[in-house]
Amino acid sequence: MSIESSRILVPIGFSDQSMIALGQAFNLAKIKKSKIILLSVIEEPTKIESLFLDDKTHELQQKVNQKLVEVGKDYAKKYNVEVDTMVAKGRVYEQIIDVAEMLSADLIVMGTNGTPQEVMKRVIGSNAERVVRLAHCPVITIKGKDHKNGCENIILPLDLEKQTKEKVTLAIEYARYWNATVRVVSVLLRDKQEIKDKLVRNLNQVEKFIKDANLNCTAELLAGEKGKGLAESILDYEKNFESDLILIMTRQEDIFSNKLGTAAREIIYRSEIPVMSIKPHEREDVPSPFTY
């Protein structure tokens, strides 16, 4: 997607965490010259609830949209970014995914630890996981409270999957926005020389690929510690650099298994810095930094 047509979808429930995610989305939109779409989702009452409660959904939608418009105007003026607003009704994750596809959004930015206020629903937990698993575009999830406006260090965990080239391409794209350093890292969990040799070879290839793009890059192979898994190793590593973004690749089979892989889920929910999740799909136009 070209920068001129870039659209960032931001689900917002007016919680503190969703507002933090909103601020980060606008920081990115200003750099990418993207349009922001603010989306609030009102979950429909159950059949039992609808029998005993007055249905004031339409009235609520109007109030929510009015609040969204007010927020959008404030942020549009502050960041000089174009903003649209939408209010949808239904399941939170389904509406987020449907709207993202309908608008051809190239990025979703969402909070993962909000506090619900009144009838508005927080966008966390299973909703966040389902969006990450099912969305066709990258998803940035934001959990922590303190985030810089810029980005100095991007952590790029590297495995032996061929689809990793998409993750490398996005790392290059986002590193260029801030002239950030890409820190490529692999974790050797099994002490097998064949696996170690492949990881080292890929680390070297990716490091050269990124440096050839005129960006700063480091590469490191970590020896897995006993009792420490992949996610914990990555999260410990990123703390060494006051990092600002972790790029992970979700697995294609996660779409059909109804859950994310253990490492992906752990990184998303434990990371205090934003995590960009990317669904793998082969793109012929992307040059590969790998040789097999």
Short mmCIF file of C-alpha atoms in Angstrom, two decimals:
data_model
loop_
_atom_site.label_atom_id
_atom_site.label_comp_id
_atom_site.label_asym_id
_atom_site.label_seq_id
_atom_site.Cartn_x
_atom_site.Cartn_y
_atom_site.Cartn_z
CA MET A 1 0.00 0.00 0.00
CA SER A 2 1.37 3.41 -0.89
CA ILE A 3 1.93 6.02 1.79
CA GLU A 4 -0.62 8.30 0.11
CA SER A 5 -3.39 5.74 0.72
CA SER A 6 -2.22 4.57 4.14
CA ARG A 7 -4.96 4.12 6.73
CA ILE A 8 -4.47 3.27 10.41
CA LEU A 9 -7.45 1.81 12.27
CA VAL A 10 -7.57 2.57 16.00
CA PRO A 11 -10.20 0.75 18.10
CA ILE A 12 -10.98 3.00 21.05
CA GLY A 13 -13.04 2.42 24.18
CA PHE A 14 -12.06 5.66 25.96
CA SER A 15 -10.04 3.81 28.60
CA ASP A 16 -6.67 5.17 29.68
CA GLN A 17 -4.87 2.42 27.77
CA SER A 18 -6.79 2.97 24.56
CA MET A 19 -5.96 6.68 24.74
CA ILE A 20 -2.27 5.85 25.12
CA ALA A 21 -2.54 3.65 22.03
CA LEU A 22 -4.34 6.51 20.28
CA GLY A 23 -1.48 8.90 20.96
CA GLN A 24 1.04 6.44 19.57
CA ALA A 25 -1.12 5.86 16.49
CA PHE A 26 -1.19 9.59 15.75
CA ASN A 27 2.58 9.87 16.22
CA LEU A 28 2.99 7.16 13.62
CA ALA A 29 0.31 8.55 11.32
CA LYS A 30 2.06 11.92 11.21
CA ILE A 31 5.29 10.27 10.07
CA LYS A 32 3.61 7.89 7.61
CA LYS A 33 1.25 10.58 6.35
CA SER A 34 -1.58 8.19 7.14
CA LYS A 35 -5.26 8.77 7.72
CA ILE A 36 -6.60 7.71 11.14
CA ILE A 37 -9.93 5.94 11.52
CA LEU A 38 -11.26 5.87 15.08
CA LEU A 39 -13.57 2.93 15.75
CA SER A 40 -15.74 2.23 18.78
CA VAL A 41 -17.68 -1.02 19.01
CA ILE A 42 -20.86 -1.44 21.02
CA GLU A 43 -21.59 -5.05 21.78
CA GLU A 44 -25.14 -6.14 21.14
CA PRO A 45 -27.20 -7.28 24.16
CA THR A 46 -27.98 -10.96 24.49
CA LYS A 47 -31.49 -12.18 23.68
CA ILE A 48 -32.27 -12.45 27.39
CA GLU A 49 -31.01 -8.93 28.06
CA SER A 50 -33.06 -7.54 25.18
CA LEU A 51 -36.22 -9.06 26.66
CA PHE A 52 -35.86 -7.26 29.99
CA LEU A 53 -33.96 -4.10 29.12
CA ASP A 54 -34.91 -1.17 26.93
CA ASP A 55 -32.84 -1.17 23.74
CA LYS A 56 -31.16 2.22 23.64
CA THR A 57 -28.41 1.14 21.25
CA HIS A 58 -29.15 3.85 18.69
CA GLU A 59 -29.03 6.56 21.33
CA LEU A 60 -25.78 5.15 22.66
CA GLN A 61 -24.27 5.03 19.18
CA GLN A 62 -25.03 8.73 18.71
CA LYS A 63 -23.41 9.64 22.03
CA VAL A 64 -20.34 7.53 21.32
CA ASN A 65 -19.95 8.98 17.84
CA GLN A 66 -20.22 12.51 19.25
CA LYS A 67 -17.43 11.69 21.72
CA LEU A 68 -15.32 10.16 18.93
CA VAL A 69 -15.76 13.26 16.76
CA GLU A 70 -14.64 15.49 19.64
CA VAL A 71 -11.57 13.36 20.28
CA GLY A 72 -10.81 13.17 16.56
CA LYS A 73 -10.95 16.94 16.14
CA ASP A 74 -8.61 17.52 19.07
CA TYR A 75 -6.03 15.02 17.83
CA ALA A 76 -6.35 16.04 14.18
CA LYS A 77 -5.55 19.62 15.12
CA LYS A 78 -2.67 18.63 17.39
CA TYR A 79 -0.99 16.27 14.90
CA ASN A 80 -2.24 17.70 11.60
CA VAL A 81 -3.58 14.30 10.60
CA GLU A 82 -6.83 13.51 8.76
CA VAL A 83 -9.34 11.66 10.94
CA ASP A 84 -12.58 9.75 10.34
CA THR A 85 -14.79 8.14 12.98
CA MET A 86 -16.99 5.05 13.00
CA VAL A 87 -19.27 3.37 15.52
CA ALA A 88 -20.14 -0.27 14.92
CA LYS A 89 -22.37 -2.76 16.68
CA GLY A 90 -21.54 -6.41 17.19
CA ARG A 91 -18.67 -8.51 18.44
CA VAL A 92 -15.63 -6.34 19.09
CA TYR A 93 -13.01 -8.39 17.27
CA GLU A 94 -15.28 -9.15 14.31
CA GLN A 95 -16.10 -5.49 13.79
CA ILE A 96 -12.45 -4.47 14.02
CA ILE A 97 -11.45 -7.04 11.41
CA ASP A 98 -14.40 -6.28 9.13
CA VAL A 99 -13.80 -2.51 9.24
CA ALA A 100 -10.07 -2.96 8.64
CA GLU A 101 -10.81 -5.01 5.51
CA MET A 102 -13.57 -2.69 4.32
CA LEU A 103 -11.28 0.34 4.57
CA SER A 104 -8.16 -1.50 3.35
CA ALA A 105 -6.34 -0.44 6.50
CA ASP A 106 -2.64 -1.20 6.39
CA LEU A 107 -2.25 -1.14 10.19
CA ILE A 108 -4.33 -1.61 13.35
CA VAL A 109 -3.14 0.01 16.58
CA MET A 110 -4.89 -1.09 19.77
CA GLY A 111 -4.46 -1.03 23.53
CA THR A 112 -4.27 -4.33 25.41
CA ASN A 113 -4.88 -3.38 29.04
CA GLY A 114 -7.73 -0.90 29.20
CA THR A 115 -10.28 -0.28 31.93
CA PRO A 116 -13.95 -0.50 30.95
CA GLN A 117 -16.11 2.52 31.58
CA GLU A 118 -19.87 2.05 31.90
CA VAL A 119 -21.21 0.10 28.91
CA MET A 120 -18.17 0.62 26.67
CA LYS A 121 -16.14 -2.54 26.24
CA ARG A 122 -12.39 -2.69 26.64
CA VAL A 123 -10.39 -4.00 23.73
CA ILE A 124 -8.16 -6.55 25.45
CA GLY A 125 -7.81 -10.24 26.17
CA SER A 126 -9.44 -12.57 23.69
CA ASN A 127 -10.46 -9.64 21.46
CA ALA A 128 -6.83 -8.55 21.02
CA GLU A 129 -5.70 -12.10 20.43
CA ARG A 130 -8.39 -12.72 17.83
CA VAL A 131 -7.59 -9.49 16.01
CA VAL A 132 -3.89 -10.36 15.93
CA ARG A 133 -4.68 -13.87 14.73
CA LEU A 134 -7.28 -13.00 12.08
CA ALA A 135 -6.46 -9.52 10.77
CA HIS A 136 -4.94 -9.40 7.29
CA CYS A 137 -2.81 -6.34 8.10
CA PRO A 138 -0.13 -5.91 10.79
CA VAL A 139 -1.40 -5.17 14.29
CA ILE A 140 0.44 -3.09 16.89
CA THR A 141 -0.65 -3.90 20.44
CA ILE A 142 0.26 -1.47 23.21
CA LYS A 143 0.25 -2.52 26.86
CA GLY A 144 2.62 -0.29 28.85
CA LYS A 145 1.94 3.21 30.12
CA ASP A 146 5.15 5.04 29.20
CA HIS A 147 6.10 5.30 25.53
CA LYS A 148 8.37 7.63 23.60
CA ASN A 149 7.09 9.56 20.63
CA GLY A 150 9.91 8.29 18.45
CA CYS A 151 11.66 4.95 18.01
CA GLU A 152 15.38 4.30 18.51
CA ASN A 153 15.59 0.51 18.69
CA ILE A 154 13.48 -2.14 16.92
CA ILE A 155 13.83 -5.74 18.11
CA LEU A 156 13.55 -8.28 15.30
CA PRO A 157 13.42 -11.89 16.54
CA LEU A 158 14.58 -14.20 13.77
CA ASP A 159 13.75 -17.86 13.24
CA LEU A 160 14.16 -20.26 10.32
CA GLU A 161 10.83 -19.59 8.66
CA LYS A 162 11.02 -18.38 5.06
CA GLN A 163 8.13 -15.96 5.68
CA THR A 164 10.44 -14.02 7.98
CA LYS A 165 11.42 -11.93 4.96
CA GLU A 166 8.13 -10.02 5.34
CA LYS A 167 9.06 -9.17 8.90
CA VAL A 168 12.47 -7.95 7.74
CA THR A 169 10.88 -5.75 5.08
CA LEU A 170 8.55 -4.13 7.61
CA ALA A 171 11.44 -3.64 10.04
CA ILE A 172 13.27 -1.73 7.32
CA GLU A 173 10.18 0.35 6.54
CA TYR A 174 9.60 1.36 10.15
CA ALA A 175 13.28 1.87 10.93
CA ARG A 176 13.44 4.40 8.10
CA TYR A 177 10.64 6.46 9.65
CA TRP A 178 12.82 7.20 12.69
CA ASN A 179 16.31 6.22 11.51
CA ALA A 180 16.12 3.53 14.17
CA THR A 181 18.56 0.69 14.80
CA VAL A 182 17.25 -2.78 13.98
CA ARG A 183 18.50 -5.35 16.48
CA VAL A 184 18.16 -8.82 14.98
CA VAL A 185 18.21 -11.63 17.52
CA SER A 186 17.81 -15.40 17.49
CA VAL A 187 17.56 -17.74 20.47
CA LEU A 188 19.20 -21.17 20.36
CA LEU A 189 16.88 -23.33 22.44
CA ARG A 190 18.32 -26.67 21.32
CA ASP A 191 22.05 -27.32 21.41
CA LYS A 192 22.30 -28.67 17.89
CA GLN A 193 25.12 -27.53 15.63
CA GLU A 194 23.00 -27.77 12.48
CA ILE A 195 20.36 -25.41 13.92
CA LYS A 196 23.02 -23.07 15.26
CA ASP A 197 24.74 -22.88 11.86
CA LYS A 198 21.43 -22.05 10.11
CA LEU A 199 20.54 -19.37 12.64
CA VAL A 200 23.98 -17.77 12.38
CA ARG A 201 23.81 -17.85 8.59
CA ASN A 202 20.40 -16.20 8.59
CA LEU A 203 21.48 -13.61 11.17
CA ASN A 204 24.42 -12.64 9.01
CA GLN A 205 22.31 -12.48 5.85
CA VAL A 206 19.62 -10.34 7.45
CA GLU A 207 22.17 -8.03 9.07
CA LYS A 208 23.83 -7.46 5.69
CA PHE A 209 20.44 -7.02 3.99
CA ILE A 210 19.43 -4.30 6.45
CA LYS A 211 22.81 -2.56 6.41
CA ASP A 212 22.69 -2.55 2.60
CA ALA A 213 19.45 -0.56 3.04
CA ASN A 214 21.60 2.10 4.76
CA LEU A 215 20.24 1.42 8.22
CA ASN A 216 21.97 0.64 11.49
CA CYS A 217 21.71 -3.02 12.42
CA THR A 218 23.13 -5.45 14.97
CA ALA A 219 22.76 -9.23 15.07
CA GLU A 220 23.14 -11.56 18.03
CA LEU A 221 22.59 -15.24 18.76
CA LEU A 222 21.50 -15.90 22.34
CA ALA A 223 22.12 -19.21 24.05
CA GLY A 224 18.83 -20.30 25.58
CA GLU A 225 19.04 -20.53 29.37
CA LYS A 226 17.61 -23.49 31.24
CA GLY A 227 14.02 -22.90 32.22
CA LYS A 228 13.72 -19.80 30.05
CA GLY A 229 11.59 -19.95 26.91
CA LEU A 230 11.75 -18.01 23.66
CA ALA A 231 9.42 -15.20 24.75
CA GLU A 232 11.19 -14.59 28.05
CA SER A 233 14.57 -14.54 26.31
CA ILE A 234 13.36 -11.93 23.81
CA LEU A 235 11.73 -9.77 26.48
CA ASP A 236 14.89 -9.85 28.61
CA TYR A 237 17.01 -8.99 25.57
CA GLU A 238 14.96 -5.94 24.58
CA LYS A 239 15.48 -4.38 28.03
CA ASN A 240 19.19 -4.04 27.28
CA PHE A 241 18.52 -1.31 24.72
CA GLU A 242 15.51 0.64 26.01
CA SER A 243 13.76 -0.67 22.93
CA ASP A 244 10.62 0.82 21.39
CA LEU A 245 9.09 -1.89 19.18
CA ILE A 246 9.17 -5.68 18.83
CA LEU A 247 8.24 -7.27 15.49
CA ILE A 248 6.88 -10.81 15.64
CA MET A 249 5.42 -13.15 13.05
CA THR A 250 2.28 -15.12 13.89
CA ARG A 251 1.97 -18.54 12.33
CA GLN A 252 -0.34 -19.28 9.41
CA GLU A 253 -1.73 -22.30 11.25
CA ASP A 254 -2.85 -20.03 14.14
CA ILE A 255 -5.73 -18.94 11.93
CA PHE A 256 -7.24 -22.43 12.11
CA SER A 257 -6.21 -23.43 15.65
CA ASN A 258 -8.27 -20.67 17.33
CA LYS A 259 -5.28 -19.51 19.38
CA LEU A 260 -1.92 -17.87 18.98
CA GLY A 261 1.31 -19.71 19.50
CA THR A 262 2.58 -19.68 23.08
CA ALA A 263 5.57 -17.43 22.38
CA ALA A 264 3.56 -14.87 20.40
CA ARG A 265 0.87 -14.67 23.07
CA GLU A 266 3.41 -14.30 25.86
CA ILE A 267 5.31 -11.53 24.08
CA ILE A 268 2.11 -9.60 23.32
CA TYR A 269 0.74 -9.74 26.84
CA ARG A 270 3.99 -9.35 28.80
CA SER A 271 5.79 -6.73 26.71
CA GLU A 272 5.79 -3.21 28.14
CA ILE A 273 6.69 -1.81 24.72
CA PRO A 274 4.54 -1.96 21.56
CA VAL A 275 4.48 -5.25 19.66
CA MET A 276 3.80 -5.45 15.93
CA SER A 277 2.32 -8.80 14.89
CA ILE A 278 2.49 -9.80 11.24
CA LYS A 279 0.58 -12.63 9.60
CA PRO A 280 2.77 -14.49 7.11
CA HIS A 281 1.88 -14.60 3.46
CA GLU A 282 4.26 -14.87 0.55
CA ARG A 283 4.70 -11.76 -1.58
CA GLU A 284 6.57 -12.19 -4.80
CA ASP A 285 7.60 -8.52 -4.96
CA VAL A 286 9.61 -8.67 -1.73
CA PRO A 287 13.32 -9.43 -2.25
CA SER A 288 14.46 -12.14 0.12
CA PRO A 289 17.52 -11.68 2.35
CA PHE A 290 17.78 -15.45 2.66
CA THR A 291 19.48 -18.14 0.67
CA TYR A 292 18.34 -21.75 1.02
#
